[in-house]
Amino acid sequence: MGSAEYVGEQLAEQLVTQGITTEVHDQPNFSQINQENTIWLLCTSTYGAGDYPENLLSFVEDINQVNDLKGLKFSVIGLGDTSYDTYNLAGRNLEQLLVSKGAQCIAERLELNILDEELPEDTALAWLPSWIEQINRI
C-alpha cells in the first residue's frame, strides 16, 4: 500500500536536510546500487504470509546469488501489522540474509506497527537522529 515507500521518502528528505547524500530506490536493482563507502537503509513491508513485497523480489534473489557482502553496512526498517503472526517477517528475513552474506548491521532493526496511533513515518523520523548518530561513529 506504499507505507514503506512513504517512510523511505520521508527519511530521505530528512537525511538530505542533514547533508547526507541519499538515493531512494523504489525498485532496487542490486547490480546498480553502490556497495562501497555507503550505508544501506532498507525499508520494507511484509506482504501476505511473511513474504517480501513484489518490488523487492528480484533484489532479494540477486542478494541470494552473492557469496560475499563483507564491507557492506546496512540497517533495516520493517513495517507490519501485529495482528498477523508473520509481523515484520520480511524485514527480519532481509536482515538475516544480509548478515549471512557477511554484511554488517549497524543499528538495531526498527519495526513499525501500522496499528500504532503514531504514523509510521513519524516514528521513523523520531528514530532517525539516533541512527545518524550511530553511522557517524563508523
PDB file of N, CA and C in Angstrom, residues 46-109:
ATOM      1  N   THR A  46       5.942  -6.199   4.982  1.00  0.00           N
ATOM      2  CA  THR A  46       5.753  -7.633   4.827  1.00  0.00           C
ATOM      3  C   THR A  46       4.449  -7.839   4.085  1.00  0.00           C
ATOM      4  N   TYR A  47       4.484  -8.702   3.094  1.00  0.00           N
ATOM      5  CA  TYR A  47       3.329  -8.934   2.239  1.00  0.00           C
ATOM      6  C   TYR A  47       2.809 -10.354   2.466  1.00  0.00           C
ATOM      7  N   GLY A  48       1.501 -10.506   2.458  1.00  0.00           N
ATOM      8  CA  GLY A  48       0.903 -11.833   2.554  1.00  0.00           C
ATOM      9  C   GLY A  48       1.321 -12.568   3.812  1.00  0.00           C
ATOM     10  N   ALA A  49       1.792 -13.781   3.640  1.00  0.00           N
ATOM     11  CA  ALA A  49       2.157 -14.646   4.768  1.00  0.00           C
ATOM     12  C   ALA A  49       3.645 -14.544   5.073  1.00  0.00           C
ATOM     13  N   GLY A  50       4.124 -13.315   5.264  1.00  0.00           N
ATOM     14  CA  GLY A  50       5.511 -13.100   5.630  1.00  0.00           C
ATOM     15  C   GLY A  50       6.441 -12.919   4.453  1.00  0.00           C
ATOM     16  N   ASP A  51       5.888 -12.627   3.292  1.00  0.00           N
ATOM     17  CA  ASP A  51       6.677 -12.512   2.068  1.00  0.00           C
ATOM     18  C   ASP A  51       7.211 -11.095   1.866  1.00  0.00           C
ATOM     19  N   TYR A  52       8.202 -11.019   0.962  1.00  0.00           N
ATOM     20  CA  TYR A  52       8.707  -9.719   0.537  1.00  0.00           C
ATOM     21  C   TYR A  52       7.690  -9.078  -0.404  1.00  0.00           C
ATOM     22  N   PRO A  53       7.622  -7.765  -0.420  1.00  0.00           N
ATOM     23  CA  PRO A  53       6.755  -7.109  -1.408  1.00  0.00           C
ATOM     24  C   PRO A  53       7.309  -7.334  -2.818  1.00  0.00           C
ATOM     25  N   GLU A  54       6.445  -7.255  -3.789  1.00  0.00           N
ATOM     26  CA  GLU A  54       6.795  -7.532  -5.191  1.00  0.00           C
ATOM     27  C   GLU A  54       8.005  -6.735  -5.672  1.00  0.00           C
ATOM     28  N   ASN A  55       8.088  -5.462  -5.290  1.00  0.00           N
ATOM     29  CA  ASN A  55       9.184  -4.621  -5.790  1.00  0.00           C
ATOM     30  C   ASN A  55      10.544  -4.992  -5.213  1.00  0.00           C
ATOM     31  N   LEU A  56      10.580  -5.892  -4.251  1.00  0.00           N
ATOM     32  CA  LEU A  56      11.839  -6.289  -3.617  1.00  0.00           C
ATOM     33  C   LEU A  56      12.295  -7.689  -4.037  1.00  0.00           C
ATOM     34  N   LEU A  57      11.438  -8.441  -4.719  1.00  0.00           N
ATOM     35  CA  LEU A  57      11.720  -9.847  -5.006  1.00  0.00           C
ATOM     36  C   LEU A  57      13.005 -10.062  -5.815  1.00  0.00           C
ATOM     37  N   SER A  58      13.188  -9.360  -6.920  1.00  0.00           N
ATOM     38  CA  SER A  58      14.392  -9.586  -7.730  1.00  0.00           C
ATOM     39  C   SER A  58      15.651  -9.126  -6.989  1.00  0.00           C
ATOM     40  N   PHE A  59      15.527  -8.078  -6.189  1.00  0.00           N
ATOM     41  CA  PHE A  59      16.637  -7.592  -5.377  1.00  0.00           C
ATOM     42  C   PHE A  59      17.089  -8.677  -4.398  1.00  0.00           C
ATOM     43  N   VAL A  60      16.137  -9.300  -3.715  1.00  0.00           N
ATOM     44  CA  VAL A  60      16.455 -10.358  -2.753  1.00  0.00           C
ATOM     45  C   VAL A  60      17.021 -11.579  -3.472  1.00  0.00           C
ATOM     46  N   GLU A  61      16.486 -11.910  -4.640  1.00  0.00           N
ATOM     47  CA  GLU A  61      17.033 -13.023  -5.421  1.00  0.00           C
ATOM     48  C   GLU A  61      18.489 -12.764  -5.790  1.00  0.00           C
ATOM     49  N   ASP A  62      18.798 -11.530  -6.180  1.00  0.00           N
ATOM     50  CA  ASP A  62      20.181 -11.180  -6.521  1.00  0.00           C
ATOM     51  C   ASP A  62      21.102 -11.286  -5.307  1.00  0.00           C
ATOM     52  N   ILE A  63      20.629 -10.846  -4.150  1.00  0.00           N
ATOM     53  CA  ILE A  63      21.432 -10.965  -2.923  1.00  0.00           C
ATOM     54  C   ILE A  63      21.705 -12.434  -2.624  1.00  0.00           C
ATOM     55  N   ASN A  64      20.718 -13.291  -2.844  1.00  0.00           N
ATOM     56  CA  ASN A  64      20.893 -14.723  -2.608  1.00  0.00           C
ATOM     57  C   ASN A  64      21.996 -15.322  -3.484  1.00  0.00           C
ATOM     58  N   GLN A  65      22.250 -14.732  -4.632  1.00  0.00           N
ATOM     59  CA  GLN A  65      23.252 -15.249  -5.563  1.00  0.00           C
ATOM     60  C   GLN A  65      24.672 -14.807  -5.210  1.00  0.00           C
ATOM     61  N   VAL A  66      24.800 -13.825  -4.321  1.00  0.00           N
ATOM     62  CA  VAL A  66      26.105 -13.278  -3.950  1.00  0.00           C
ATOM     63  C   VAL A  66      26.663 -14.078  -2.771  1.00  0.00           C
ATOM     64  N   ASN A  67      27.961 -14.332  -2.809  1.00  0.00           N
ATOM     65  CA  ASN A  67      28.590 -15.089  -1.724  1.00  0.00           C
ATOM     66  C   ASN A  67      29.151 -14.205  -0.628  1.00  0.00           C
ATOM     67  N   ASP A  68      29.606 -13.008  -0.981  1.00  0.00           N
ATOM     68  CA  ASP A  68      30.332 -12.199  -0.014  1.00  0.00           C
ATOM     69  C   ASP A  68      29.910 -10.736  -0.092  1.00  0.00           C
ATOM     70  N   LEU A  69      29.295 -10.259   0.970  1.00  0.00           N
ATOM     71  CA  LEU A  69      28.936  -8.843   1.079  1.00  0.00           C
ATOM     72  C   LEU A  69      29.700  -8.165   2.212  1.00  0.00           C
ATOM     73  N   LYS A  70      30.874  -8.725   2.543  1.00  0.00           N
ATOM     74  CA  LYS A  70      31.701  -8.090   3.570  1.00  0.00           C
ATOM     75  C   LYS A  70      32.026  -6.676   3.125  1.00  0.00           C
ATOM     76  N   GLY A  71      31.989  -5.760   4.031  1.00  0.00           N
ATOM     77  CA  GLY A  71      32.224  -4.357   3.711  1.00  0.00           C
ATOM     78  C   GLY A  71      30.935  -3.570   3.546  1.00  0.00           C
ATOM     79  N   LEU A  72      29.834  -4.268   3.290  1.00  0.00           N
ATOM     80  CA  LEU A  72      28.542  -3.589   3.166  1.00  0.00           C
ATOM     81  C   LEU A  72      27.979  -3.331   4.560  1.00  0.00           C
ATOM     82  N   LYS A  73      27.567  -2.110   4.792  1.00  0.00           N
ATOM     83  CA  LYS A  73      26.937  -1.733   6.066  1.00  0.00           C
ATOM     84  C   LYS A  73      25.482  -1.407   5.783  1.00  0.00           C
ATOM     85  N   PHE A  74      24.602  -1.799   6.689  1.00  0.00           N
ATOM     86  CA  PHE A  74      23.183  -1.605   6.438  1.00  0.00           C
ATOM     87  C   PHE A  74      22.385  -1.535   7.742  1.00  0.00           C
ATOM     88  N   SER A  75      21.150  -1.081   7.608  1.00  0.00           N
ATOM     89  CA  SER A  75      20.138  -1.136   8.661  1.00  0.00           C
ATOM     90  C   SER A  75      18.809  -1.431   7.983  1.00  0.00           C
ATOM     91  N   VAL A  76      17.881  -1.997   8.743  1.00  0.00           N
ATOM     92  CA  VAL A  76      16.572  -2.359   8.196  1.00  0.00           C
ATOM     93  C   VAL A  76      15.462  -1.711   9.013  1.00  0.00           C
ATOM     94  N   ILE A  77      14.485  -1.197   8.287  1.00  0.00           N
ATOM     95  CA  ILE A  77      13.235  -0.740   8.888  1.00  0.00           C
ATOM     96  C   ILE A  77      12.136  -1.622   8.313  1.00  0.00           C
ATOM     97  N   GLY A  78      11.391  -2.260   9.174  1.00  0.00           N
ATOM     98  CA  GLY A  78      10.297  -3.120   8.736  1.00  0.00           C
ATOM     99  C   GLY A  78       8.964  -2.549   9.157  1.00  0.00           C
ATOM    100  N   LEU A  79       7.999  -2.638   8.261  1.00  0.00           N
ATOM    101  CA  LEU A  79       6.634  -2.221   8.568  1.00  0.00           C
ATOM    102  C   LEU A  79       5.738  -3.451   8.554  1.00  0.00           C
ATOM    103  N   GLY A  80       4.874  -3.531   9.533  1.00  0.00           N
ATOM    104  CA  GLY A  80       3.982  -4.676   9.598  1.00  0.00           C
ATOM    105  C   GLY A  80       2.782  -4.408  10.475  1.00  0.00           C
ATOM    106  N   ASP A  81       1.994  -5.420  10.628  1.00  0.00           N
ATOM    107  CA  ASP A  81       0.732  -5.373  11.370  1.00  0.00           C
ATOM    108  C   ASP A  81       0.799  -6.471  12.423  1.00  0.00           C
ATOM    109  N   THR A  82       0.799  -6.086  13.696  1.00  0.00           N
ATOM    110  CA  THR A  82       0.967  -7.063  14.773  1.00  0.00           C
ATOM    111  C   THR A  82      -0.204  -8.024  14.916  1.00  0.00           C
ATOM    112  N   SER A  83      -1.274  -7.811  14.179  1.00  0.00           N
ATOM    113  CA  SER A  83      -2.385  -8.760  14.242  1.00  0.00           C
ATOM    114  C   SER A  83      -2.075 -10.030  13.433  1.00  0.00           C
ATOM    115  N   TYR A  84      -0.955 -10.023  12.682  1.00  0.00           N
ATOM    116  CA  TYR A  84      -0.524 -11.199  11.925  1.00  0.00           C
ATOM    117  C   TYR A  84       0.660 -11.846  12.634  1.00  0.00           C
ATOM    118  N   ASP A  85       0.709 -13.183  12.608  1.00  0.00           N
ATOM    119  CA  ASP A  85       1.830 -13.863  13.254  1.00  0.00           C
ATOM    120  C   ASP A  85       3.114 -13.783  12.427  1.00  0.00           C
ATOM    121  N   THR A  86       3.026 -13.230  11.232  1.00  0.00           N
ATOM    122  CA  THR A  86       4.211 -13.011  10.390  1.00  0.00           C
ATOM    123  C   THR A  86       4.662 -11.550  10.462  1.00  0.00           C
ATOM    124  N   TYR A  87       4.337 -10.880  11.556  1.00  0.00           N
ATOM    125  CA  TYR A  87       4.653  -9.469  11.755  1.00  0.00           C
ATOM    126  C   TYR A  87       6.111  -9.179  11.435  1.00  0.00           C
ATOM    127  N   ASN A  88       6.340  -8.298  10.484  1.00  0.00           N
ATOM    128  CA  ASN A  88       7.670  -7.828  10.095  1.00  0.00           C
ATOM    129  C   ASN A  88       8.635  -8.938   9.671  1.00  0.00           C
ATOM    130  N   LEU A  89       8.096 -10.040   9.187  1.00  0.00           N
ATOM    131  CA  LEU A  89       8.946 -11.162   8.802  1.00  0.00           C
ATOM    132  C   LEU A  89       9.858 -10.801   7.624  1.00  0.00           C
ATOM    133  N   ALA A  90       9.380 -10.008   6.678  1.00  0.00           N
ATOM    134  CA  ALA A  90      10.230  -9.629   5.538  1.00  0.00           C
ATOM    135  C   ALA A  90      11.453  -8.847   6.008  1.00  0.00           C
ATOM    136  N   GLY A  91      11.263  -7.883   6.892  1.00  0.00           N
ATOM    137  CA  GLY A  91      12.388  -7.111   7.418  1.00  0.00           C
ATOM    138  C   GLY A  91      13.359  -7.978   8.195  1.00  0.00           C
ATOM    139  N   ARG A  92      12.830  -8.872   8.996  1.00  0.00           N
ATOM    140  CA  ARG A  92      13.684  -9.776   9.771  1.00  0.00           C
ATOM    141  C   ARG A  92      14.479 -10.696   8.851  1.00  0.00           C
ATOM    142  N   ASN A  93      13.796 -11.243   7.842  1.00  0.00           N
ATOM    143  CA  ASN A  93      14.469 -12.142   6.904  1.00  0.00           C
ATOM    144  C   ASN A  93      15.528 -11.410   6.070  1.00  0.00           C
ATOM    145  N   LEU A  94      15.227 -10.189   5.657  1.00  0.00           N
ATOM    146  CA  LEU A  94      16.186  -9.410   4.879  1.00  0.00           C
ATOM    147  C   LEU A  94      17.443  -9.143   5.699  1.00  0.00           C
ATOM    148  N   GLU A  95      17.269  -8.757   6.952  1.00  0.00           N
ATOM    149  CA  GLU A  95      18.419  -8.530   7.819  1.00  0.00           C
ATOM    150  C   GLU A  95      19.240  -9.812   7.980  1.00  0.00           C
ATOM    151  N   GLN A  96      18.570 -10.919   8.232  1.00  0.00           N
ATOM    152  CA  GLN A  96      19.255 -12.197   8.411  1.00  0.00           C
ATOM    153  C   GLN A  96      20.004 -12.603   7.137  1.00  0.00           C
ATOM    154  N   LEU A  97      19.389 -12.390   5.977  1.00  0.00           N
ATOM    155  CA  LEU A  97      20.029 -12.721   4.710  1.00  0.00           C
ATOM    156  C   LEU A  97      21.323 -11.925   4.517  1.00  0.00           C
ATOM    157  N   LEU A  98      21.252 -10.620   4.739  1.00  0.00           N
ATOM    158  CA  LEU A  98      22.427  -9.775   4.559  1.00  0.00           C
ATOM    159  C   LEU A  98      23.543 -10.153   5.522  1.00  0.00           C
ATOM    160  N   VAL A  99      23.199 -10.414   6.773  1.00  0.00           N
ATOM    161  CA  VAL A  99      24.206 -10.822   7.761  1.00  0.00           C
ATOM    162  C   VAL A  99      24.829 -12.157   7.352  1.00  0.00           C
ATOM    163  N   SER A 100      24.020 -13.080   6.834  1.00  0.00           N
ATOM    164  CA  SER A 100      24.543 -14.386   6.414  1.00  0.00           C
ATOM    165  C   SER A 100      25.525 -14.259   5.250  1.00  0.00           C
ATOM    166  N   LYS A 101      25.456 -13.153   4.512  1.00  0.00           N
ATOM    167  CA  LYS A 101      26.360 -12.903   3.394  1.00  0.00           C
ATOM    168  C   LYS A 101      27.574 -12.069   3.815  1.00  0.00           C
ATOM    169  N   GLY A 102      27.673 -11.775   5.118  1.00  0.00           N
ATOM    170  CA  GLY A 102      28.829 -11.058   5.639  1.00  0.00           C
ATOM    171  C   GLY A 102      28.647  -9.563   5.797  1.00  0.00           C
ATOM    172  N   ALA A 103      27.461  -9.034   5.457  1.00  0.00           N
ATOM    173  CA  ALA A 103      27.207  -7.602   5.622  1.00  0.00           C
ATOM    174  C   ALA A 103      27.106  -7.273   7.111  1.00  0.00           C
ATOM    175  N   GLN A 104      27.397  -6.033   7.440  1.00  0.00           N
ATOM    176  CA  GLN A 104      27.402  -5.594   8.837  1.00  0.00           C
ATOM    177  C   GLN A 104      26.164  -4.753   9.129  1.00  0.00           C
ATOM    178  N   CYS A 105      25.339  -5.227  10.053  1.00  0.00           N
ATOM    179  CA  CYS A 105      24.172  -4.470  10.503  1.00  0.00           C
ATOM    180  C   CYS A 105      24.658  -3.442  11.523  1.00  0.00           C
ATOM    181  N   ILE A 106      24.393  -2.169  11.260  1.00  0.00           N
ATOM    182  CA  ILE A 106      24.970  -1.119  12.102  1.00  0.00           C
ATOM    183  C   ILE A 106      24.005  -0.541  13.128  1.00  0.00           C
ATOM    184  N   ALA A 107      22.732  -0.957  13.075  1.00  0.00           N
ATOM    185  CA  ALA A 107      21.767  -0.474  14.062  1.00  0.00           C
ATOM    186  C   ALA A 107      20.682  -1.528  14.230  1.00  0.00           C
ATOM    187  N   GLU A 108      20.127  -1.562  15.406  1.00  0.00           N
ATOM    188  CA  GLU A 108      19.027  -2.492  15.654  1.00  0.00           C
ATOM    189  C   GLU A 108      17.882  -2.201  14.689  1.00  0.00           C
ATOM    190  N   ARG A 109      17.280  -3.250  14.175  1.00  0.00           N
ATOM    191  CA  ARG A 109      16.168  -3.118  13.236  1.00  0.00           C
ATOM    192  C   ARG A 109      15.022  -2.333  13.882  1.00  0.00           C
TER     193      ARG A 109
END
